[in-house]
Short mmCIF file of C-alpha atoms in Angstrom, two decimals:
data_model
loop_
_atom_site.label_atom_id
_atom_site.label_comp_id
_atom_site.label_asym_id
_atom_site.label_seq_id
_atom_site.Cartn_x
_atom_site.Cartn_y
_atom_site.Cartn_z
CA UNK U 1 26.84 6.46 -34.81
CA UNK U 2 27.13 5.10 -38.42
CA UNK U 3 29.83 5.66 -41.32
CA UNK U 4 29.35 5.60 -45.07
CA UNK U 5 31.75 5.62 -47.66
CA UNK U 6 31.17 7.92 -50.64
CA UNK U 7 31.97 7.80 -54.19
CA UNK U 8 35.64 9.33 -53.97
CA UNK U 9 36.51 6.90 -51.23
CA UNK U 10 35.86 9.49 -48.05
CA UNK U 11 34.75 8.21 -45.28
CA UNK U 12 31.38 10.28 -43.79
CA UNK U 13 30.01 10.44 -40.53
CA UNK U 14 26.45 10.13 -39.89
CA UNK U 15 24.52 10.91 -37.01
CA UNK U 16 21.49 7.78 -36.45
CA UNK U 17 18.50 9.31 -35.19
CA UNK U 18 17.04 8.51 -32.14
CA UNK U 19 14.41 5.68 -32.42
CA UNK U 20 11.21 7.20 -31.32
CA UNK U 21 9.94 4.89 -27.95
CA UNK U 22 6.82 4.68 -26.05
CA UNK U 23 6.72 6.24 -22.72
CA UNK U 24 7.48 4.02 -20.00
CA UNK U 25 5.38 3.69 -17.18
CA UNK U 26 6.59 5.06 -14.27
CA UNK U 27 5.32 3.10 -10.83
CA UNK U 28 4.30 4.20 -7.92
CA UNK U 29 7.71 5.17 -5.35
CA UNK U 30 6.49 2.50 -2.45
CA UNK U 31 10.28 2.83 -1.27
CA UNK U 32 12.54 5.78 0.34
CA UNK U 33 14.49 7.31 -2.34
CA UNK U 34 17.96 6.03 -3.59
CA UNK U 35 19.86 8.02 -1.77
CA UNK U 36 19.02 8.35 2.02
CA UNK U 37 20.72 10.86 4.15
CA UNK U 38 21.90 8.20 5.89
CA UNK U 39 22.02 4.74 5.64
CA UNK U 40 18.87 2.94 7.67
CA UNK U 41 18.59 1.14 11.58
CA UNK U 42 16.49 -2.15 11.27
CA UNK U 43 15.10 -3.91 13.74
CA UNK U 44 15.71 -7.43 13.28
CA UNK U 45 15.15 -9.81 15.91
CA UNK U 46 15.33 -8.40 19.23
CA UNK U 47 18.91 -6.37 17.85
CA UNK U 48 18.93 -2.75 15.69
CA UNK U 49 21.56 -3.47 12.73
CA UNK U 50 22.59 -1.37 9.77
CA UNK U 51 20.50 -2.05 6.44
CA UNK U 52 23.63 -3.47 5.09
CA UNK U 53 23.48 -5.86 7.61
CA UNK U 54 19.59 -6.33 7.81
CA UNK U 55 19.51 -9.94 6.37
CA UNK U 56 17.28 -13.23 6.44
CA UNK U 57 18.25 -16.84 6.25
CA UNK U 58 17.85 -18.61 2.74
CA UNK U 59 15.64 -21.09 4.68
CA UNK U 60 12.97 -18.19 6.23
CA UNK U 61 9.89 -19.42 4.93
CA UNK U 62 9.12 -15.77 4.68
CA UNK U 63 11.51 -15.73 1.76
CA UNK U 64 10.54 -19.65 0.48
CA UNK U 65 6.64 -19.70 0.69
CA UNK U 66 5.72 -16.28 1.73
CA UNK U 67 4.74 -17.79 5.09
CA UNK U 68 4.12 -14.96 7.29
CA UNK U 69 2.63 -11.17 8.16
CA UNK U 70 3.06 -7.73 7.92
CA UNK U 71 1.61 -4.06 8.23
CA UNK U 72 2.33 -0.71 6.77
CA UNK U 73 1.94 2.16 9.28
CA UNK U 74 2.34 5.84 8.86
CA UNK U 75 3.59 8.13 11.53
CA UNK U 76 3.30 12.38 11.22
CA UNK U 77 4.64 14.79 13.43
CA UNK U 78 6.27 12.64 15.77
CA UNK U 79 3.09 10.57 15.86
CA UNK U 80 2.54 6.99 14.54
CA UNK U 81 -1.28 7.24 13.08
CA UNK U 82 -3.85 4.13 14.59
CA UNK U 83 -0.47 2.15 15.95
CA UNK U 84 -2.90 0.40 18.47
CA UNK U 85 -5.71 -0.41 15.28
CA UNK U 86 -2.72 -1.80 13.31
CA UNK U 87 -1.01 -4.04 15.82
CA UNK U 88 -4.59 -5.38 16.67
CA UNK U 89 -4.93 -6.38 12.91
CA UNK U 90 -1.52 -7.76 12.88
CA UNK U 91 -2.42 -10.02 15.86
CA UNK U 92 -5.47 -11.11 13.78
CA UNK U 93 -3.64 -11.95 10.90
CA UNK U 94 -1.30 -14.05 13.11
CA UNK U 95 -4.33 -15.87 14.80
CA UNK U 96 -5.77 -16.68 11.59
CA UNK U 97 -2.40 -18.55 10.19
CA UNK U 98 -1.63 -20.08 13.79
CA UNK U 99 1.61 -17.77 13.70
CA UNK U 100 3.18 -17.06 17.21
CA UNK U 101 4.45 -13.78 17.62
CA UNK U 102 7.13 -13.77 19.63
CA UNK U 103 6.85 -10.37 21.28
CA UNK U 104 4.35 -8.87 23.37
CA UNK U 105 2.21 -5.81 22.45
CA UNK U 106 3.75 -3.47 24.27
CA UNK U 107 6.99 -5.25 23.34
CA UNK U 108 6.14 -4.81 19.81
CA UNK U 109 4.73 -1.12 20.01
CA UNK U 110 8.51 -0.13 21.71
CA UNK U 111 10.43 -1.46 19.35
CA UNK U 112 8.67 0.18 16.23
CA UNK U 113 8.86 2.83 18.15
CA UNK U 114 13.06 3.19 18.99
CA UNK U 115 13.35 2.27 15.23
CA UNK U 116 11.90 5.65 14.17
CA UNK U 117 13.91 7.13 16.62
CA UNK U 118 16.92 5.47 15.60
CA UNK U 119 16.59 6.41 12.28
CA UNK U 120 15.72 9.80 13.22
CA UNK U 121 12.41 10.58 11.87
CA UNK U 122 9.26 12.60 12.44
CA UNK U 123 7.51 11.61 9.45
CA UNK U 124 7.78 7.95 7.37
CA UNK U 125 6.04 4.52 7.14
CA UNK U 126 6.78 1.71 8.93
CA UNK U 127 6.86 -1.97 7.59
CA UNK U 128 6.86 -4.76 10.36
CA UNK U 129 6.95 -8.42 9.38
CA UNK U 130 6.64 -11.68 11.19
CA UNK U 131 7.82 -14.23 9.36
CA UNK U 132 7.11 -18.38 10.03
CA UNK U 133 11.12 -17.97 10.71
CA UNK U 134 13.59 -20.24 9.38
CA UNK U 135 12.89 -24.08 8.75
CA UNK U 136 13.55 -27.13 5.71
CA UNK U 137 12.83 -26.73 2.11
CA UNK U 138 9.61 -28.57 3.20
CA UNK U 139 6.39 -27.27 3.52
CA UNK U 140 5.23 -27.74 6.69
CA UNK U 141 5.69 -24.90 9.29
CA UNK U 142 6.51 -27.30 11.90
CA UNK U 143 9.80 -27.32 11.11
CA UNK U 144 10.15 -23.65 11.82
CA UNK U 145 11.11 -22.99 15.40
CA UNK U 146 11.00 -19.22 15.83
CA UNK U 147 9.45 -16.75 13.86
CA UNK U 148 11.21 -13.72 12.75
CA UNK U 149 10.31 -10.25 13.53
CA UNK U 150 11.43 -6.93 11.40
CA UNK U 151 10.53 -3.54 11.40
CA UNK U 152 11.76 -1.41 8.65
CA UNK U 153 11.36 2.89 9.31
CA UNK U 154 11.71 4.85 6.25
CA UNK U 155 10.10 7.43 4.04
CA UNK U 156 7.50 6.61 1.29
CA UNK U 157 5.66 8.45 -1.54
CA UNK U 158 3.15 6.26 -2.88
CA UNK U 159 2.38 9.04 -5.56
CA UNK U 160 3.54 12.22 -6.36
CA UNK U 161 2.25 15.06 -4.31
CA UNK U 162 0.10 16.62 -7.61
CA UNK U 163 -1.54 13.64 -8.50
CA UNK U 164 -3.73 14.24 -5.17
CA UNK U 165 -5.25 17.53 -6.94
CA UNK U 166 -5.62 15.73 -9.83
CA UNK U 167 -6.39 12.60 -9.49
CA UNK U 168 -5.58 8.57 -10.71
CA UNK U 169 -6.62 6.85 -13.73
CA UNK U 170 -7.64 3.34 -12.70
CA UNK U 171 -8.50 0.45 -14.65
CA UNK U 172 -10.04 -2.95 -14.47
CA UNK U 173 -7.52 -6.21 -14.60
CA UNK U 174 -8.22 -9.90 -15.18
CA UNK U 175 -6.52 -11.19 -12.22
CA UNK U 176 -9.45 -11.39 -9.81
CA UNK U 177 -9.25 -10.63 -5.85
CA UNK U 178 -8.22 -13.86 -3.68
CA UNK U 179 -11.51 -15.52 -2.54
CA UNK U 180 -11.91 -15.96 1.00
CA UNK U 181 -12.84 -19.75 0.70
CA UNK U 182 -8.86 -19.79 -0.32
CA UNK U 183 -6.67 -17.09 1.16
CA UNK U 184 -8.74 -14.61 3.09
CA UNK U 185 -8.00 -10.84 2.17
CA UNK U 186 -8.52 -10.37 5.75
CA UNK U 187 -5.06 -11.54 6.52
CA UNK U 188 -2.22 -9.58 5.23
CA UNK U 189 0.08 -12.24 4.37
CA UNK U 190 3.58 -12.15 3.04
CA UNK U 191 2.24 -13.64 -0.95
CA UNK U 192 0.92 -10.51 -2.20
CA UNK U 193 1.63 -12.63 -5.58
CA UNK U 194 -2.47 -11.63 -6.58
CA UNK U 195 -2.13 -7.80 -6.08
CA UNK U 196 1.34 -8.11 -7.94
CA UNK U 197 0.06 -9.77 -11.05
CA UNK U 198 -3.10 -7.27 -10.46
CA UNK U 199 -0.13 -4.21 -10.41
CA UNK U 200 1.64 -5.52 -13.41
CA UNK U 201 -1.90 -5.67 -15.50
CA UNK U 202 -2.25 -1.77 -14.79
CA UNK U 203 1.55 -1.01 -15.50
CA UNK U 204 0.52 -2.37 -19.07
CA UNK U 205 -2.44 -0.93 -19.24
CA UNK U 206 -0.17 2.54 -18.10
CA UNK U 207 -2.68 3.28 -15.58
CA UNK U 208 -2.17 4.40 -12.20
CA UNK U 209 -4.02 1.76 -10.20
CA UNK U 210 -5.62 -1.87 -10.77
CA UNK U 211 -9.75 -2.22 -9.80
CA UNK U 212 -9.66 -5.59 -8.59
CA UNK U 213 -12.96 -7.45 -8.79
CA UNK U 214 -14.12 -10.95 -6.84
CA UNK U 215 -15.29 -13.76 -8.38
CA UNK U 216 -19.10 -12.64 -8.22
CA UNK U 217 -17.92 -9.60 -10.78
CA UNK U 218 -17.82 -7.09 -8.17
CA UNK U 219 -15.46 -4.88 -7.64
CA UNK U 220 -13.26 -5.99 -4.12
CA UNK U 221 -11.07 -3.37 -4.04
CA UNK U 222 -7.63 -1.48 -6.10
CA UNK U 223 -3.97 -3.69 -5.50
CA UNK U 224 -2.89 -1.75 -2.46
CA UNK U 225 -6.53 0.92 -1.50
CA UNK U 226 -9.80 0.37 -0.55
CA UNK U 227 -11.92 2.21 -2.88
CA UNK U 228 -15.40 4.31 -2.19
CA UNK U 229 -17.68 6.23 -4.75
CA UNK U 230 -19.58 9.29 -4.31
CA UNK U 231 -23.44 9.63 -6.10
CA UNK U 232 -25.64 12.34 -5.24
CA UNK U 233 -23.68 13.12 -2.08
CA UNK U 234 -23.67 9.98 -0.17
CA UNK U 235 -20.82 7.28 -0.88
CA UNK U 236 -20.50 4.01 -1.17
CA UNK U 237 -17.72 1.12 -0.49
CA UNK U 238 -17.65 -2.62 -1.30
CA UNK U 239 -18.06 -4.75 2.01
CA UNK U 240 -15.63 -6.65 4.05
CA UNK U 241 -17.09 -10.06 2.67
CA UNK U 242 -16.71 -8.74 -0.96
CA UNK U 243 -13.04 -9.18 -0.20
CA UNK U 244 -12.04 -6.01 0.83
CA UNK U 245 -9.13 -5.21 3.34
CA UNK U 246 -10.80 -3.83 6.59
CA UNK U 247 -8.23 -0.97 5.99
CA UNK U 248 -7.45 1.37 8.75
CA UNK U 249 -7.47 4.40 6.55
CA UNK U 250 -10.71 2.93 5.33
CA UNK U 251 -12.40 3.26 8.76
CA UNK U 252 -10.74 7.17 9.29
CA UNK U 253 -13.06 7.67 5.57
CA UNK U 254 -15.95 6.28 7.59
CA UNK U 255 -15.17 8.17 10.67
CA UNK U 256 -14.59 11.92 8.37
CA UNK U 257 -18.05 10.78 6.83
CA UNK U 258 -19.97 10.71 9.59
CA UNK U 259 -18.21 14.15 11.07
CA UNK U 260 -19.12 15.76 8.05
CA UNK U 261 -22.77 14.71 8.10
CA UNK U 262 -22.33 12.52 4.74
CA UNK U 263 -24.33 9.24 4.51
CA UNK U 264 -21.74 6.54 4.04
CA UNK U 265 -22.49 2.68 3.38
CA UNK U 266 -21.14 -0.69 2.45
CA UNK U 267 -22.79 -2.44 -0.69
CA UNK U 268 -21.63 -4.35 -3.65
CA UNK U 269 -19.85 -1.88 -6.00
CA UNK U 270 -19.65 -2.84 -10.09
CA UNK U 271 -17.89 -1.24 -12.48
CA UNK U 272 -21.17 0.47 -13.77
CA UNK U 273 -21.47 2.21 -10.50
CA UNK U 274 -17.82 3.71 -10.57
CA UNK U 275 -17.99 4.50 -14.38
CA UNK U 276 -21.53 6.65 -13.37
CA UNK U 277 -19.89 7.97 -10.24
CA UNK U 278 -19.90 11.48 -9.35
CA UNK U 279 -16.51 11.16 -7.21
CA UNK U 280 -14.33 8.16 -6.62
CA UNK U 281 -11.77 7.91 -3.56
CA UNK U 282 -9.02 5.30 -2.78
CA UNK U 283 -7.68 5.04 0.37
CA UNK U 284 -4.92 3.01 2.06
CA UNK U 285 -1.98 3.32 5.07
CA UNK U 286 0.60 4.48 1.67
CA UNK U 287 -1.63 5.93 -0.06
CA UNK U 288 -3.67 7.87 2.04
CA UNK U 289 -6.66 9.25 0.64
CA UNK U 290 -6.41 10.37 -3.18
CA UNK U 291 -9.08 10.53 -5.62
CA UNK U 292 -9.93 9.00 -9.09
CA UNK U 293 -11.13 10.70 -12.14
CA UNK U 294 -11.20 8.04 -14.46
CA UNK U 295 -11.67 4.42 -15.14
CA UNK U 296 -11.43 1.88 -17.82
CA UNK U 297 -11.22 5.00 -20.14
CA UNK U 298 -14.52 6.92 -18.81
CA UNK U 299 -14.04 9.99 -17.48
CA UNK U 300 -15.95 10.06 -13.75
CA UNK U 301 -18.14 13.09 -12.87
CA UNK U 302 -16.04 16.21 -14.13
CA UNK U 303 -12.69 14.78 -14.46
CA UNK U 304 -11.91 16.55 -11.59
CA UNK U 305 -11.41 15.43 -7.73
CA UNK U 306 -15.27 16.64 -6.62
CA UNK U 307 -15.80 18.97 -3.27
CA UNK U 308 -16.69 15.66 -1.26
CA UNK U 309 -13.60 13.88 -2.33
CA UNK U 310 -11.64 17.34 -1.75
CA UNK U 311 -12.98 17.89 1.84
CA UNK U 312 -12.31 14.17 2.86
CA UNK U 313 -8.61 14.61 1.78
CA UNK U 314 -8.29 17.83 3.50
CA UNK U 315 -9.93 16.16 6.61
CA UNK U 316 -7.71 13.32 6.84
CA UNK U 317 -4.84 15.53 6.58
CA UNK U 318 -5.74 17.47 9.68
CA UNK U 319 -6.74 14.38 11.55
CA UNK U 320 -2.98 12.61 10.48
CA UNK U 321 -1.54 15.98 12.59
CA UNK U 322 -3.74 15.85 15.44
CA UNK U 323 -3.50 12.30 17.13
CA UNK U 324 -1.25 9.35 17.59
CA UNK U 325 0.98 7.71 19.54
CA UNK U 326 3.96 10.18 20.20
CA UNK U 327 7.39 8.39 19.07
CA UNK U 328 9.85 11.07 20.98
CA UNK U 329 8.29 11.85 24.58
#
């Protein structure tokens, strides 16, 4: 609020006008809302604790050198969705960094599974990290004696429910897609630093997702989806060696193809061949299955999700409801 004096001495009021700003962006909700119902159980080491007191050492090289593995899993209807297809990868992922997991898999599958029911819930996402476990400022994971395991049950809402009718702007960022020969996208390590630089690029750019692309020029795959296009009814997805996830909601799309009788294939996908698109999917465990209508500023096919794009979604939905490991039995 400002004053100014007039000529007789008064003192006026005068009311500043609002500054005119630009629209923030507003990111994707990877997180349960603010308020929960109730505060949330975590798993956390063999023990279920409240999320107040759900904490990690200082000296977890989780925390110093993100030094460790994780997955996100989805469970609807009192089912969790491919648990069996994402402790395998998680397993993998441990293998490759010479991580010892310090549960078995049945271990591992019954305690995700009394943290859902802990917290109550019949539909959510899961996070479960192994980290290296606590060590020395040093470098070397020698010095860390037991790795750390957590399992986080919550709600999420990667995007809002209208945006899967009518679709994501994506767009294409400079930060390229980690190169196998240096930390292969196979392994779903804790230093997610590349996608995060790649998410920041497309909150500037105030679009809803980043295309990342590999150091060939082709397109690898979004921050957090794997990404397919649709031409003359057959559709298309970069390759594992392009540096793709092997996503488990990518092999559902491959599985919903081949129900529906629609040719699917892996090939190396440019930015040309989304721009001239007909459809464009992404898919991922938060995500789920959600089509894009435009990139880099071109508009793909109508600017509308297409019928194969819209039968795909409504597929996966049905399949979500139908199978899966039941949490309360």
């Amino acid at each position: 609020m400002l004053t100014k004096t007039t000529a007789d001495g008064d003192t006026a009021t005068l009311v500043e006008e609002p500054r005119k700003t630009t629209r923030a962006v507003k990111p994707a909700d990877e997180s349960r809302p603010a308020k929960a119902a109730k505060p949330l159980t975590i798993f956390l080491d063999g023990e279920f604790v409240s999320e107040e007191n759900a904490k990690v050492s200082v000296f977890d090289h989780g925390l110093l050198y993100g030094d460790g593995i994780f997955e996100g899993i989805r469970f609807y209807n009192g089912r969790v969705f491919r648990l069996e297809q994402h402790l395998e990868r998680l397993w993998d992922s441990a293998r490759s960094i010479c991580l010892e997991i310090p549960m078995s898999h049945g271990e591992m599958s019954e305690a995700l599974l009394e943290t859902i029911r802990k917290n109550d819930l019949r539909d959510g996402y899961i996070r479960l990290i192994v980290t290296r476990g606590v060590g020395n400022l040093g470098l070397n994971p020698a010095q860390c004696k037991q790795p750390s395991v957590i399992i986080i049950a919550t709600t999420v809402a990667l995007y809002p429910p209208d945006m899967y009718q009518r679709g994501l702007t994506v767009v294409t960022v400079a930060t390229r897609r980690t190169s196998p020969g240096a930390l292969n996208p196979a392994v779903k390590s804790l230093n997610y630093l590349n996608n995060v630089m790649a998410r920041i690029e497309a909150n500037l750019a105030r679009a809803d997702e980043a295309l990342m692309l590999n150091d060939h020029g082709f397109i690898a795959e979004c921050t957090a989806d794997n990404i397919f296009v649709i031409k003359h009814g057959e559709v298309f997805t970069p390759p594992i060696t392009a540096g793709a996830l092997r996503g488990i909601t990518r092999a559902v799309v491959f599985e919903i193809a081949a129900e529906l009788g629609i040719k699917i294939s892996e090939t190396h996908i440019s930015r040309h061949d989304v721009f001239v698109a007909d459809e464009c999917l992404l898919s991922g465990t938060a995500a789920e299955v959600i089509p894009v209508i435009k990139a880099d500023g071109r508009v793909i096919g109508t600017g509308k999700p297409g019928p194969i794009s819209l039968r795909m979604i409504a597929r996966f939905r049905e399949i979500t409801r139908e199978g899966g490991t039941p949490i309360y039995s």
